[in-house]
Amino acid sequence: MGQTLHDLFVIGGGINGCGIARDAAGRGYSVALAEMNDFASGTSSGATKLIHGGLRYLEHYEFRLVRESLMEREVLWAMAPHIIWPMRFVLPYHKGGIRPAWLIRLGLFLYDHLGGRKLLPPTSVLDMRRDPAAKPLKALFTKAFEYSDGWVDDARMVVLNARDAADKGALIMPRTKVVSARRENDLWVIDTVDTLSGRSETHQARMLVNAAGPWVDHVIRSAFGQNEARHVRLVQGSHIIVKKKFDGPKAYFFQNPDNRIIFAIPYEDDFTLIGTTDRDYGGDPKDVRISAEETDYLCKAASEYFKEPVRPEDIVWTYSAVRPLFDDGASKAQEATRDYVLKLEGPSQGKDSSEANAAPLLNVFGGKLTTYRRLSEHALEKIGEAIGIKGSPWTAKSHLPGGDFPAQGFEAEVAKLQAAYPFLAPAHARRLTRRYGTRATVLLGKSASIADLGRHFGSDLYEAEVRYLMQNEWAFTAEDVLWRRTKAGLHMTTEQMQTLEEYIAALPAQLAG
Ligand code: FAD
């Protein structure tokens, strides 16, 4: 057959698949990764985008998960200070609220002290009769707690992991669906189809990693033929984006009478992101859309807090995704564990000798954006166990592409870029630094004027950026550029987006990738 033999073949280009591929490639394994669509086109671009311990999970006694997540906040921030930054969350409180003040105080005390907090400021109490944070809220609140967590551009975190994996030698294949995988002797034989050209390929690997997120059971059933597989519970979460409800960089944490919580977060300069919902989902994850009830729920819940109500007609964009939660039998969707589970099948796990020699498979269930790096390290322990150890953990002190500057050095990076390219408007320089960090200079190259960036598509999106995304970050379509590599779609008109689509369609296919 003449196929290349890889140590590892990873199914799924979400945060977990890309994180595992990057870690493995950096340790010296030969790695291939197939993503059937675009990177982060599944759950990993549909999150609330918090790098957080998960204050709410303390109520469900998820101490292991919360501690690991809290510790990861500053590790990830240092790893990618362009796409990750600290955020303060204001939790308004009034007497007779659904959680007593002492409980919130205890939760936040644990949050501050469970571990890993060096740079993030601790919890404080705000007097809402005077504090500017009270301005957009109803007068009901006399007090608020303010605590720290982090924020991430989720879709960019995924593609930067894929980029770094490729830079370390991994074969990264977007728009490539795994249609079947079978064991032949001690190897995996994997059949893939290029979803753009329809071309089939066969790969061989010593080990297979199934990181297909909400499709993980579907892959087990369809690609491996195990018809009964049911390990994850699909829980839908939706968000709405409205014109900004408040100024400043702080976010709000609102508690709802049904015991659930939502966030209102400053988003893309001009907007407020409000979410999320939690409801069991039974359909195909690719068809998930916000429902009228969810829209209504989010508008009503936010309007309980904001002076100016949030109305369905204020919504400028929505997105929806499905959490692939490990099914621990919890009765309510919001109580199902957010922790991850890694299940290794064969070789040493096999009960009889035929299984004992079988090529190993690692299934990844659950997880959060926040824990992807630790999940990857744990996956690498299992991989080492199964096919032999290579290298050692290295990602904690690493940088994602463009993130090689100090965690607190973002403003200095913006100033550097502005000085090197004085023709950029300040907001444009800031946005390019947010997206590309130190790699913004690769995108801008020898440009000496705005005209050198080529055609202008609207907002601050120019041809140079679109070509950079196609050549370096596997963008193939206008949607990839407008809604995942950037969020320029929020700032552009339908006609402008259409023009970009036509421009990309007219480019030679070989430009991408
Ligand atoms: P995915 O991102 O879905 O990736 C799986 C990929 O596999 C998909 O891209 C899919 O196309 C591909 N695939 C499937 N089948 C095949 C096949 N046969 N061949 C090739 N490719 C295939 N976490 C946080 O830390 N903070 C948050 O604030 C947060 N908020 C969230 C809010 C919501 C509403 C949701 C839904 C999740 C949130 N999460 C959050 C959790 C986090 O987003 C997910 O845990 C994470 O994105 C899951 O990543 P994944 O790689 O497992 O799955």
Coordinates of C-alpha atoms and ligand atoms in Angstrom, one line a residue:
M1 CA 0.0 0.0 0.0
G2 CA 3.0 2.3 0.6
Q3 CA 1.5 4.4 3.3
T4 CA 3.5 6.2 5.9
L5 CA 3.5 4.6 9.3
H6 CA 2.8 7.1 12.1
D7 CA 3.3 6.5 15.8
L8 CA 0.0 8.2 16.5
F9 CA -3.1 9.0 14.5
V10 CA -5.5 11.6 16.1
I11 CA -9.1 11.9 15.1
G12 CA -10.5 15.3 15.7
G13 CA -9.2 18.9 15.4
G14 CA -10.8 20.4 18.4
I15 CA -8.8 21.7 21.4
N16 CA -8.2 18.2 22.7
G17 CA -7.1 16.5 19.5
C18 CA -4.8 19.5 18.6
G19 CA -3.4 19.7 22.1
I20 CA -2.5 16.0 22.2
A21 CA -1.0 16.2 18.6
R22 CA 1.1 19.2 19.6
D23 CA 2.4 17.7 22.9
A24 CA 3.1 14.3 21.1
A25 CA 4.9 16.0 18.2
G26 CA 7.0 18.0 20.6
R27 CA 8.1 14.8 22.4
G28 CA 9.3 13.3 19.1
Y29 CA 6.4 11.0 18.2
S30 CA 5.4 11.0 14.5
V31 CA 1.9 12.3 14.5
A32 CA -1.0 12.6 12.0
L33 CA -4.2 14.4 12.8
A34 CA -7.5 14.4 10.7
E35 CA -10.2 16.9 11.2
M36 CA -13.3 16.4 9.1
N37 CA -14.2 20.1 8.9
D38 CA -12.3 23.2 10.0
F39 CA -10.3 23.3 13.2
A40 CA -12.6 24.3 16.1
S41 CA -15.7 23.9 14.0
G42 CA -17.1 21.6 16.6
T43 CA -17.4 22.5 20.3
S44 CA -14.1 24.3 20.6
S45 CA -15.4 27.6 19.0
G46 CA -18.7 27.5 20.8
A47 CA -17.6 28.0 24.4
T48 CA -18.1 30.8 26.9
K49 CA -14.3 31.2 26.4
L50 CA -13.3 31.3 30.0
I51 CA -10.0 30.0 31.3
H52 CA -11.5 29.4 34.7
G53 CA -11.6 27.2 37.7
G54 CA -15.3 26.9 37.5
L55 CA -16.7 28.5 40.7
R56 CA -20.0 26.7 40.1
Y57 CA -18.3 23.2 40.1
L58 CA -17.3 23.7 43.7
E59 CA -21.0 23.2 44.5
H60 CA -20.8 19.8 42.9
Y61 CA -17.6 18.9 44.9
E62 CA -15.5 18.7 41.7
F63 CA -12.4 19.7 43.7
R64 CA -9.8 17.8 41.5
L65 CA -11.1 19.5 38.4
V66 CA -11.4 23.0 40.0
R67 CA -7.9 22.8 41.4
E68 CA -6.3 21.6 38.1
S69 CA -8.3 24.3 36.3
L70 CA -7.3 27.1 38.7
M71 CA -3.6 26.1 38.4
E72 CA -3.9 26.1 34.6
R73 CA -5.1 29.7 34.4
E74 CA -1.7 31.3 34.7
V75 CA 0.1 28.6 32.9
L76 CA -2.1 29.1 29.8
W77 CA -1.9 32.9 30.1
A78 CA 1.9 32.8 30.1
M79 CA 1.8 30.4 27.2
A80 CA -0.4 32.6 25.0
P81 CA -0.7 36.1 26.3
H82 CA -2.0 37.4 23.0
I83 CA -5.1 35.3 22.9
I84 CA -5.6 34.8 26.7
W85 CA -5.9 37.5 29.3
P86 CA -7.1 38.0 32.8
M87 CA -10.6 39.2 33.5
R88 CA -12.4 40.4 36.6
F89 CA -15.9 39.1 37.2
V90 CA -18.4 41.1 39.2
L91 CA -20.9 38.9 41.1
P92 CA -23.7 41.2 42.3
Y93 CA -25.3 40.3 45.5
H94 CA -28.6 41.2 47.3
K95 CA -30.2 40.0 50.5
G96 CA -32.6 37.1 49.8
G97 CA -30.5 36.1 46.7
I98 CA -30.4 32.4 45.9
R99 CA -27.0 31.8 47.6
P100 CA -26.2 33.2 51.0
A101 CA -23.2 35.6 51.2
W102 CA -21.2 33.3 53.4
L103 CA -21.4 30.5 50.7
I104 CA -20.2 32.8 48.0
R105 CA -17.5 34.1 50.2
L106 CA -16.4 30.5 51.1
G107 CA -16.4 29.5 47.4
L108 CA -14.3 32.5 46.5
F109 CA -11.9 31.9 49.4
L110 CA -11.3 28.4 48.1
Y111 CA -11.0 29.8 44.6
D112 CA -8.3 32.2 45.7
H113 CA -6.4 29.6 47.7
L114 CA -6.7 26.2 46.0
G115 CA -3.6 26.9 44.0
G116 CA -1.7 28.4 41.2
R117 CA -2.6 32.1 41.7
K118 CA 0.5 34.3 41.5
L119 CA -0.3 37.2 39.2
L120 CA -4.1 37.2 39.2
P121 CA -5.5 39.6 41.9
P122 CA -7.6 38.0 44.7
T123 CA -11.3 38.5 45.4
S124 CA -12.5 41.8 46.7
V125 CA -15.8 43.2 47.8
L126 CA -17.4 46.1 46.0
D127 CA -19.7 48.7 47.5
M128 CA -22.3 48.9 44.8
R129 CA -23.7 52.1 46.1
R130 CA -20.5 53.8 44.8
D131 CA -18.7 51.4 42.5
P132 CA -18.7 52.2 38.7
A133 CA -19.5 48.4 38.1
A134 CA -23.0 49.1 39.4
K135 CA -23.8 51.6 36.6
P136 CA -25.4 49.3 34.1
L137 CA -27.3 47.3 36.8
K138 CA -30.6 47.7 38.6
A139 CA -30.4 49.6 41.9
L140 CA -31.2 46.4 43.8
F141 CA -27.6 45.4 44.6
T142 CA -25.8 46.9 47.5
K143 CA -22.8 44.7 47.3
A144 CA -20.8 42.6 44.8
F145 CA -17.9 40.2 45.0
E146 CA -15.2 40.6 42.3
Y147 CA -12.9 37.8 41.5
S148 CA -10.3 36.8 38.8
D149 CA -10.4 34.3 36.0
G150 CA -9.2 34.3 32.4
W151 CA -10.5 34.8 28.9
V152 CA -9.5 33.0 25.7
D153 CA -10.1 33.2 22.0
D154 CA -11.1 29.6 21.8
A155 CA -11.0 29.0 18.1
R156 CA -7.5 30.6 17.8
M157 CA -6.2 28.5 20.7
V158 CA -7.1 25.4 18.7
V159 CA -5.5 26.5 15.4
L160 CA -2.4 27.7 17.2
N161 CA -2.0 24.2 18.7
A162 CA -2.4 22.7 15.2
R163 CA 0.1 25.2 13.8
D164 CA 2.7 24.4 16.5
A165 CA 2.1 20.6 16.0
A166 CA 2.8 21.1 12.3
D167 CA 5.8 23.2 13.0
K168 CA 7.1 20.3 15.1
G169 CA 6.6 17.8 12.3
A170 CA 3.0 16.6 12.6
L171 CA 1.0 15.9 9.5
I172 CA -2.1 18.1 10.0
M173 CA -5.1 17.3 7.7
P174 CA -8.2 19.5 7.9
R175 CA -11.3 18.7 5.9
T176 CA -10.3 15.0 6.2
K177 CA -12.9 12.6 7.6
V178 CA -12.0 9.3 9.2
V179 CA -14.4 6.8 7.8
S180 CA -13.1 3.6 9.2
A181 CA -10.3 2.3 11.4
R182 CA -9.4 -1.3 11.8
R183 CA -6.7 -3.3 13.6
E184 CA -4.4 -5.3 11.4
N185 CA -1.9 -7.3 13.5
D186 CA -0.4 -4.7 15.8
L187 CA -1.2 -1.7 13.6
W188 CA -4.2 0.5 12.9
V189 CA -5.2 0.9 9.3
I190 CA -7.2 4.1 8.9
D191 CA -9.3 5.2 5.9
T192 CA -9.9 8.9 5.3
V193 CA -11.7 11.0 2.8
D194 CA -10.8 14.5 1.8
T195 CA -14.2 16.2 2.2
L196 CA -13.4 18.9 -0.4
S197 CA -12.0 16.7 -3.2
G198 CA -13.5 13.3 -2.3
R199 CA -10.1 11.7 -2.5
S200 CA -9.6 8.7 -0.2
E201 CA -6.4 7.8 1.6
T202 CA -5.2 5.0 3.9
H203 CA -2.9 5.6 6.8
Q204 CA -1.2 3.3 9.2
A205 CA -0.5 4.0 12.9
R206 CA 0.8 2.2 15.9
M207 CA -1.8 3.9 18.1
L208 CA -5.1 5.7 17.5
V209 CA -6.5 8.6 19.6
N210 CA -10.2 9.3 19.3
A211 CA -10.7 13.0 20.3
A212 CA -13.8 13.5 18.3
G213 CA -15.6 15.5 21.1
P214 CA -19.4 15.2 20.7
W215 CA -18.8 12.7 17.9
V216 CA -16.6 10.4 20.1
D217 CA -19.3 7.7 20.4
H218 CA -20.3 8.1 16.8
V219 CA -16.7 7.4 15.8
I220 CA -16.6 4.3 18.1
R221 CA -19.9 3.1 16.5
S222 CA -19.3 4.0 12.9
A223 CA -15.5 3.8 12.4
F224 CA -14.9 0.9 14.8
G225 CA -18.2 -0.9 14.4
Q226 CA -19.0 -1.0 18.2
N227 CA -22.7 -0.4 17.9
E228 CA -23.5 -0.1 21.6
A229 CA -21.0 2.6 22.5
R230 CA -22.6 5.4 24.7
H231 CA -20.1 7.2 26.9
V232 CA -20.9 10.9 26.5
R233 CA -23.9 12.9 27.4
L234 CA -24.5 15.8 24.9
V235 CA -25.5 19.0 26.6
Q236 CA -26.3 22.0 24.4
G237 CA -25.1 25.5 25.4
S238 CA -26.0 28.7 23.5
H239 CA -24.9 32.3 23.6
I240 CA -26.3 35.6 22.3
I241 CA -24.3 38.6 21.3
V242 CA -25.8 42.1 21.7
K243 CA -24.6 45.6 21.2
K244 CA -22.5 46.4 24.3
K245 CA -24.5 46.8 27.5
F246 CA -21.7 48.4 29.5
D247 CA -18.2 49.9 29.2
G248 CA -14.9 48.6 30.6
P249 CA -13.1 45.3 30.7
K250 CA -15.0 43.6 33.6
A251 CA -17.5 40.8 33.1
Y252 CA -20.6 40.0 35.2
F253 CA -21.6 36.7 36.8
F254 CA -25.4 36.5 37.3
Q255 CA -27.2 33.9 39.4
N256 CA -30.7 32.9 38.2
P257 CA -33.6 31.8 40.4
D258 CA -33.3 28.3 38.9
N259 CA -29.9 28.0 40.5
R260 CA -28.1 28.3 37.2
I261 CA -25.7 31.1 36.3
I262 CA -25.0 33.2 33.2
F263 CA -22.1 35.5 32.3
A264 CA -22.3 38.9 30.5
I265 CA -18.8 39.5 29.0
P266 CA -17.3 42.4 27.1
Y267 CA -16.8 41.1 23.6
E268 CA -14.9 42.2 20.5
D269 CA -14.9 45.9 21.7
D270 CA -18.5 46.8 20.6
F271 CA -20.5 43.9 22.0
T272 CA -21.6 41.9 25.1
L273 CA -21.6 38.2 25.0
I274 CA -24.3 36.5 27.2
G275 CA -24.5 32.8 28.0
T276 CA -24.8 30.0 28.5
T277 CA -27.7 27.6 28.6
D278 CA -27.6 23.9 29.6
R279 CA -30.0 21.4 28.1
D280 CA -29.7 17.8 27.0
Y281 CA -29.3 17.4 23.2
G282 CA -30.3 14.4 21.1
G283 CA -29.5 15.5 17.5
D284 CA -26.4 15.6 15.3
P285 CA -23.9 18.0 16.9
K286 CA -23.3 19.7 13.6
D287 CA -27.0 20.9 13.5
V288 CA -27.1 22.5 16.9
R289 CA -28.7 25.9 16.9
I290 CA -30.1 28.2 19.6
S291 CA -33.8 27.6 20.3
A292 CA -36.4 30.2 20.9
E293 CA -36.7 29.1 24.5
E294 CA -32.9 29.5 25.1
T295 CA -33.0 33.0 23.5
D296 CA -35.9 33.9 25.8
Y297 CA -34.2 32.4 28.8
L298 CA -31.0 34.4 28.2
C299 CA -32.8 37.7 27.5
K300 CA -35.0 37.3 30.7
A301 CA -32.1 36.2 32.9
A302 CA -29.9 39.1 31.9
S303 CA -32.8 41.6 32.1
E304 CA -33.2 40.6 35.8
Y305 CA -29.9 42.4 36.3
F306 CA -29.4 45.1 33.7
K307 CA -31.3 48.4 34.0
E308 CA -31.9 48.3 30.2
P309 CA -33.6 45.0 29.4
V310 CA -32.1 42.7 26.8
R311 CA -34.6 42.0 24.0
P312 CA -34.5 39.4 21.3
E313 CA -34.4 42.2 18.7
D314 CA -31.1 43.4 20.3
I315 CA -29.3 40.2 19.3
V316 CA -26.7 40.6 16.5
W317 CA -25.3 37.1 16.5
T318 CA -25.8 33.8 18.3
Y319 CA -23.8 30.6 18.5
S320 CA -24.5 27.2 20.0
A321 CA -22.4 24.1 20.7
V322 CA -22.7 20.7 22.4
R323 CA -20.6 19.8 25.4
P324 CA -19.4 16.2 25.2
L325 CA -19.7 15.4 28.9
F326 CA -18.6 12.1 30.3
D327 CA -21.9 10.3 31.2
D328 CA -21.7 9.9 35.0
G329 CA -25.5 9.3 35.3
A330 CA -26.2 12.7 36.8
S331 CA -29.9 13.6 36.6
K332 CA -29.6 17.3 35.6
A333 CA -27.6 18.5 32.6
Q334 CA -25.8 21.2 34.7
E335 CA -24.8 18.5 37.3
A336 CA -23.0 16.2 34.9
T337 CA -19.3 16.2 35.5
R338 CA -17.1 18.6 33.6
D339 CA -14.1 16.5 34.3
Y340 CA -12.4 14.4 31.5
V341 CA -11.9 10.7 31.3
L342 CA -9.3 8.9 29.2
K343 CA -9.9 5.3 28.4
L344 CA -7.0 3.2 27.0
E345 CA -7.9 -0.1 25.2
G346 CA -5.1 -2.7 24.7
P347 CA -2.4 -3.7 24.6
S348 CA -1.8 -4.2 28.4
Q349 CA -5.5 -3.6 29.1
G350 CA -6.5 -6.7 27.1
K351 CA -7.9 -9.6 29.1
D352 CA -6.9 -12.4 26.7
S353 CA -3.7 -12.7 24.7
S354 CA -5.3 -11.6 21.3
E355 CA -6.4 -8.3 22.9
A356 CA -3.1 -8.0 24.7
N357 CA -1.3 -7.6 21.3
A358 CA -3.9 -5.4 19.8
A359 CA -3.0 -2.0 18.6
P360 CA -3.9 0.5 21.3
L361 CA -6.7 3.0 21.2
L362 CA -7.2 6.0 23.5
N363 CA -10.7 7.4 23.7
V364 CA -11.0 11.0 25.1
F365 CA -14.3 11.8 26.9
G366 CA -15.3 15.3 28.2
G367 CA -12.9 18.1 29.2
K368 CA -12.8 21.8 29.1
L369 CA -10.8 24.4 27.2
T370 CA -9.0 25.2 30.4
T371 CA -7.8 21.7 31.1
Y372 CA -6.8 20.8 27.5
R373 CA -3.0 21.0 28.2
R374 CA -3.2 18.8 31.3
L375 CA -5.5 16.4 29.5
S376 CA -2.9 16.2 26.8
E377 CA -0.2 15.5 29.3
H378 CA -2.3 12.7 30.8
A379 CA -3.0 11.4 27.4
L380 CA 0.8 11.3 26.7
E381 CA 1.3 9.2 29.9
K382 CA -1.2 6.7 28.5
I383 CA 0.5 6.8 25.0
G384 CA 3.9 6.2 26.6
E385 CA 2.4 3.3 28.5
A386 CA 1.0 1.8 25.3
I387 CA 3.7 2.4 22.7
G388 CA 6.8 3.4 24.6
I389 CA 7.8 6.7 26.2
K390 CA 9.4 9.4 24.2
G391 CA 10.5 12.8 25.5
S392 CA 9.1 14.3 28.7
P393 CA 6.4 16.9 29.6
W394 CA 7.4 20.2 28.0
T395 CA 4.3 22.3 27.3
A396 CA 4.0 24.0 30.7
K397 CA 6.8 26.4 29.9
S398 CA 6.1 26.6 26.2
H399 CA 4.6 29.4 24.0
L400 CA 1.9 29.0 21.4
P401 CA 2.9 30.6 18.1
G402 CA 3.0 34.4 18.6
G403 CA 2.8 34.1 22.3
D404 CA 6.5 34.4 23.0
F405 CA 6.4 37.6 25.2
P406 CA 5.8 38.1 28.9
A407 CA 2.3 37.5 30.3
Q408 CA 2.0 41.1 31.4
G409 CA 3.7 42.4 28.3
F410 CA 0.7 42.8 25.9
E411 CA 0.6 46.6 25.9
A412 CA 4.4 46.7 25.1
E413 CA 3.8 44.4 22.2
V414 CA 1.1 46.6 20.8
A415 CA 3.4 49.6 21.2
K416 CA 6.2 47.7 19.4
L417 CA 4.0 46.8 16.5
Q418 CA 2.7 50.3 16.2
A419 CA 6.2 51.7 16.2
A420 CA 7.3 49.3 13.5
Y421 CA 4.2 49.9 11.4
P422 CA 3.2 53.5 12.1
F423 CA 0.5 53.5 9.3
L424 CA -1.7 51.1 11.4
A425 CA -4.6 52.7 13.2
P426 CA -4.1 52.1 17.0
A427 CA -7.2 49.8 17.2
H428 CA -5.9 47.8 14.2
A429 CA -2.5 47.4 15.8
R430 CA -4.1 46.2 19.0
R431 CA -6.4 43.7 17.1
L432 CA -3.5 42.3 15.1
T433 CA -1.5 41.8 18.3
R434 CA -4.5 40.1 20.0
R435 CA -4.8 37.7 17.1
Y436 CA -1.2 37.0 16.1
G437 CA 1.1 38.3 18.9
T438 CA 4.7 38.4 17.7
R439 CA 3.7 36.8 14.4
A440 CA 1.8 40.0 13.4
T441 CA 5.2 41.1 11.9
V442 CA 5.2 38.0 9.6
L443 CA 1.7 38.9 8.4
L444 CA 2.7 42.6 7.8
G445 CA 6.1 41.8 6.3
K446 CA 7.6 44.8 4.5
S447 CA 4.4 46.7 4.3
A448 CA 5.1 50.5 4.6
S449 CA 1.6 51.8 4.1
I450 CA -2.0 50.6 4.4
A451 CA -2.2 50.2 0.6
D452 CA 0.5 47.5 0.9
L453 CA -2.0 45.3 2.8
G454 CA -3.9 44.9 -0.4
R455 CA -7.6 44.8 -0.9
H456 CA -9.8 46.1 2.0
F457 CA -12.8 43.8 2.7
G458 CA -14.4 45.8 5.5
S459 CA -13.8 46.5 9.2
D460 CA -10.0 46.2 9.5
L461 CA -9.7 43.0 7.4
Y462 CA -7.3 43.3 4.5
E463 CA -6.0 40.9 1.8
A464 CA -2.7 40.4 3.6
E465 CA -4.4 39.0 6.6
V466 CA -6.7 36.7 4.6
R467 CA -3.7 35.3 2.7
Y468 CA -1.8 34.8 5.9
L469 CA -4.7 32.9 7.3
M470 CA -4.9 30.7 4.2
Q471 CA -1.2 30.1 4.0
N472 CA -0.4 29.6 7.7
E473 CA -3.6 28.6 9.4
W474 CA -5.5 26.4 7.0
A475 CA -8.3 28.8 6.3
F476 CA -10.3 27.6 3.3
T477 CA -13.5 29.6 3.3
A478 CA -14.8 33.0 4.2
E479 CA -16.6 31.4 7.2
D480 CA -13.2 30.1 8.5
V481 CA -11.8 33.6 8.3
L482 CA -14.8 35.6 9.5
W483 CA -16.0 33.4 12.4
R484 CA -13.1 31.3 13.6
R485 CA -9.7 32.7 12.7
T486 CA -11.1 36.2 13.5
K487 CA -14.5 37.5 14.5
A488 CA -14.4 40.1 11.7
G489 CA -17.9 38.9 10.7
L490 CA -19.3 40.8 13.6
H491 CA -18.0 44.1 12.3
M492 CA -18.8 43.6 8.6
T493 CA -21.9 43.9 6.4
T494 CA -23.5 41.0 4.5
E495 CA -22.3 42.5 1.2
Q496 CA -18.7 42.8 2.5
M497 CA -18.7 39.2 3.7
Q498 CA -20.1 38.1 0.3
T499 CA -17.2 39.9 -1.5
L500 CA -14.7 38.1 0.7
E501 CA -16.4 34.8 -0.2
E502 CA -16.1 35.5 -3.9
Y503 CA -12.5 36.6 -3.5
I504 CA -11.5 33.4 -1.7
A505 CA -13.5 31.2 -4.2
A506 CA -11.5 32.7 -7.0
L507 CA -8.1 32.0 -5.5
P508 CA -6.2 28.9 -6.6
A509 CA -7.0 26.0 -4.2
Q510 CA -3.3 25.4 -3.6
L511 CA -3.0 28.7 -1.7
A512 CA -4.7 27.2 1.3
G513 CA -2.7 25.1 3.7
Ligands
FAD1 P1 -14.5 19.4 19.6 O1 -14.0 20.8 19.6 O2 -15.9 19.2 19.2 O3 -13.6 18.7 18.5 C1 -13.9 17.4 18.0 C2 -13.6 17.5 16.5 O4 -13.6 16.1 16.0 C3 -14.6 18.3 15.7 O5 -14.0 19.4 15.2 C4 -15.1 17.3 14.7 O6 -15.3 17.9 13.4 C5 -14.0 16.3 14.6 N1 -14.5 14.9 14.2 C6 -15.5 14.2 14.6 N2 -15.6 13.1 13.9 C7 -14.6 13.0 13.0 C8 -14.2 12.1 12.1 N3 -14.8 11.0 11.8 N4 -13.0 12.4 11.3 C9 -12.4 13.5 11.5 N5 -12.7 14.5 12.5 C10 -13.8 14.2 13.2 N6 -14.6 25.1 28.6 C11 -13.8 26.0 29.2 O7 -12.7 25.7 29.7 N7 -14.3 27.3 29.5 C12 -15.5 27.7 29.1 O8 -15.9 28.8 29.3 C13 -16.3 26.7 28.4 N8 -17.6 27.0 28.0 C14 -18.3 26.2 27.3 C15 -19.6 26.6 26.9 C16 -20.3 25.7 26.0 C17 -21.7 26.2 25.6 C18 -19.8 24.5 25.6 C19 -20.6 23.6 24.7 C20 -18.5 24.1 26.1 C21 -17.8 24.9 26.9 N9 -16.5 24.5 27.4 C22 -15.8 25.4 28.1 C23 -16.0 23.2 27.1 C24 -15.1 23.1 25.9 O9 -15.5 24.0 24.9 C25 -15.0 21.7 25.4 O10 -14.7 20.8 26.4 C26 -14.0 21.5 24.3 O11 -14.1 22.5 23.3 C27 -14.1 20.1 23.7 O12 -13.1 20.0 22.7 P2 -12.9 18.7 21.9 O13 -11.7 18.8 21.2 O14 -13.1 17.5 22.8 O15 -14.2 18.6 20.9

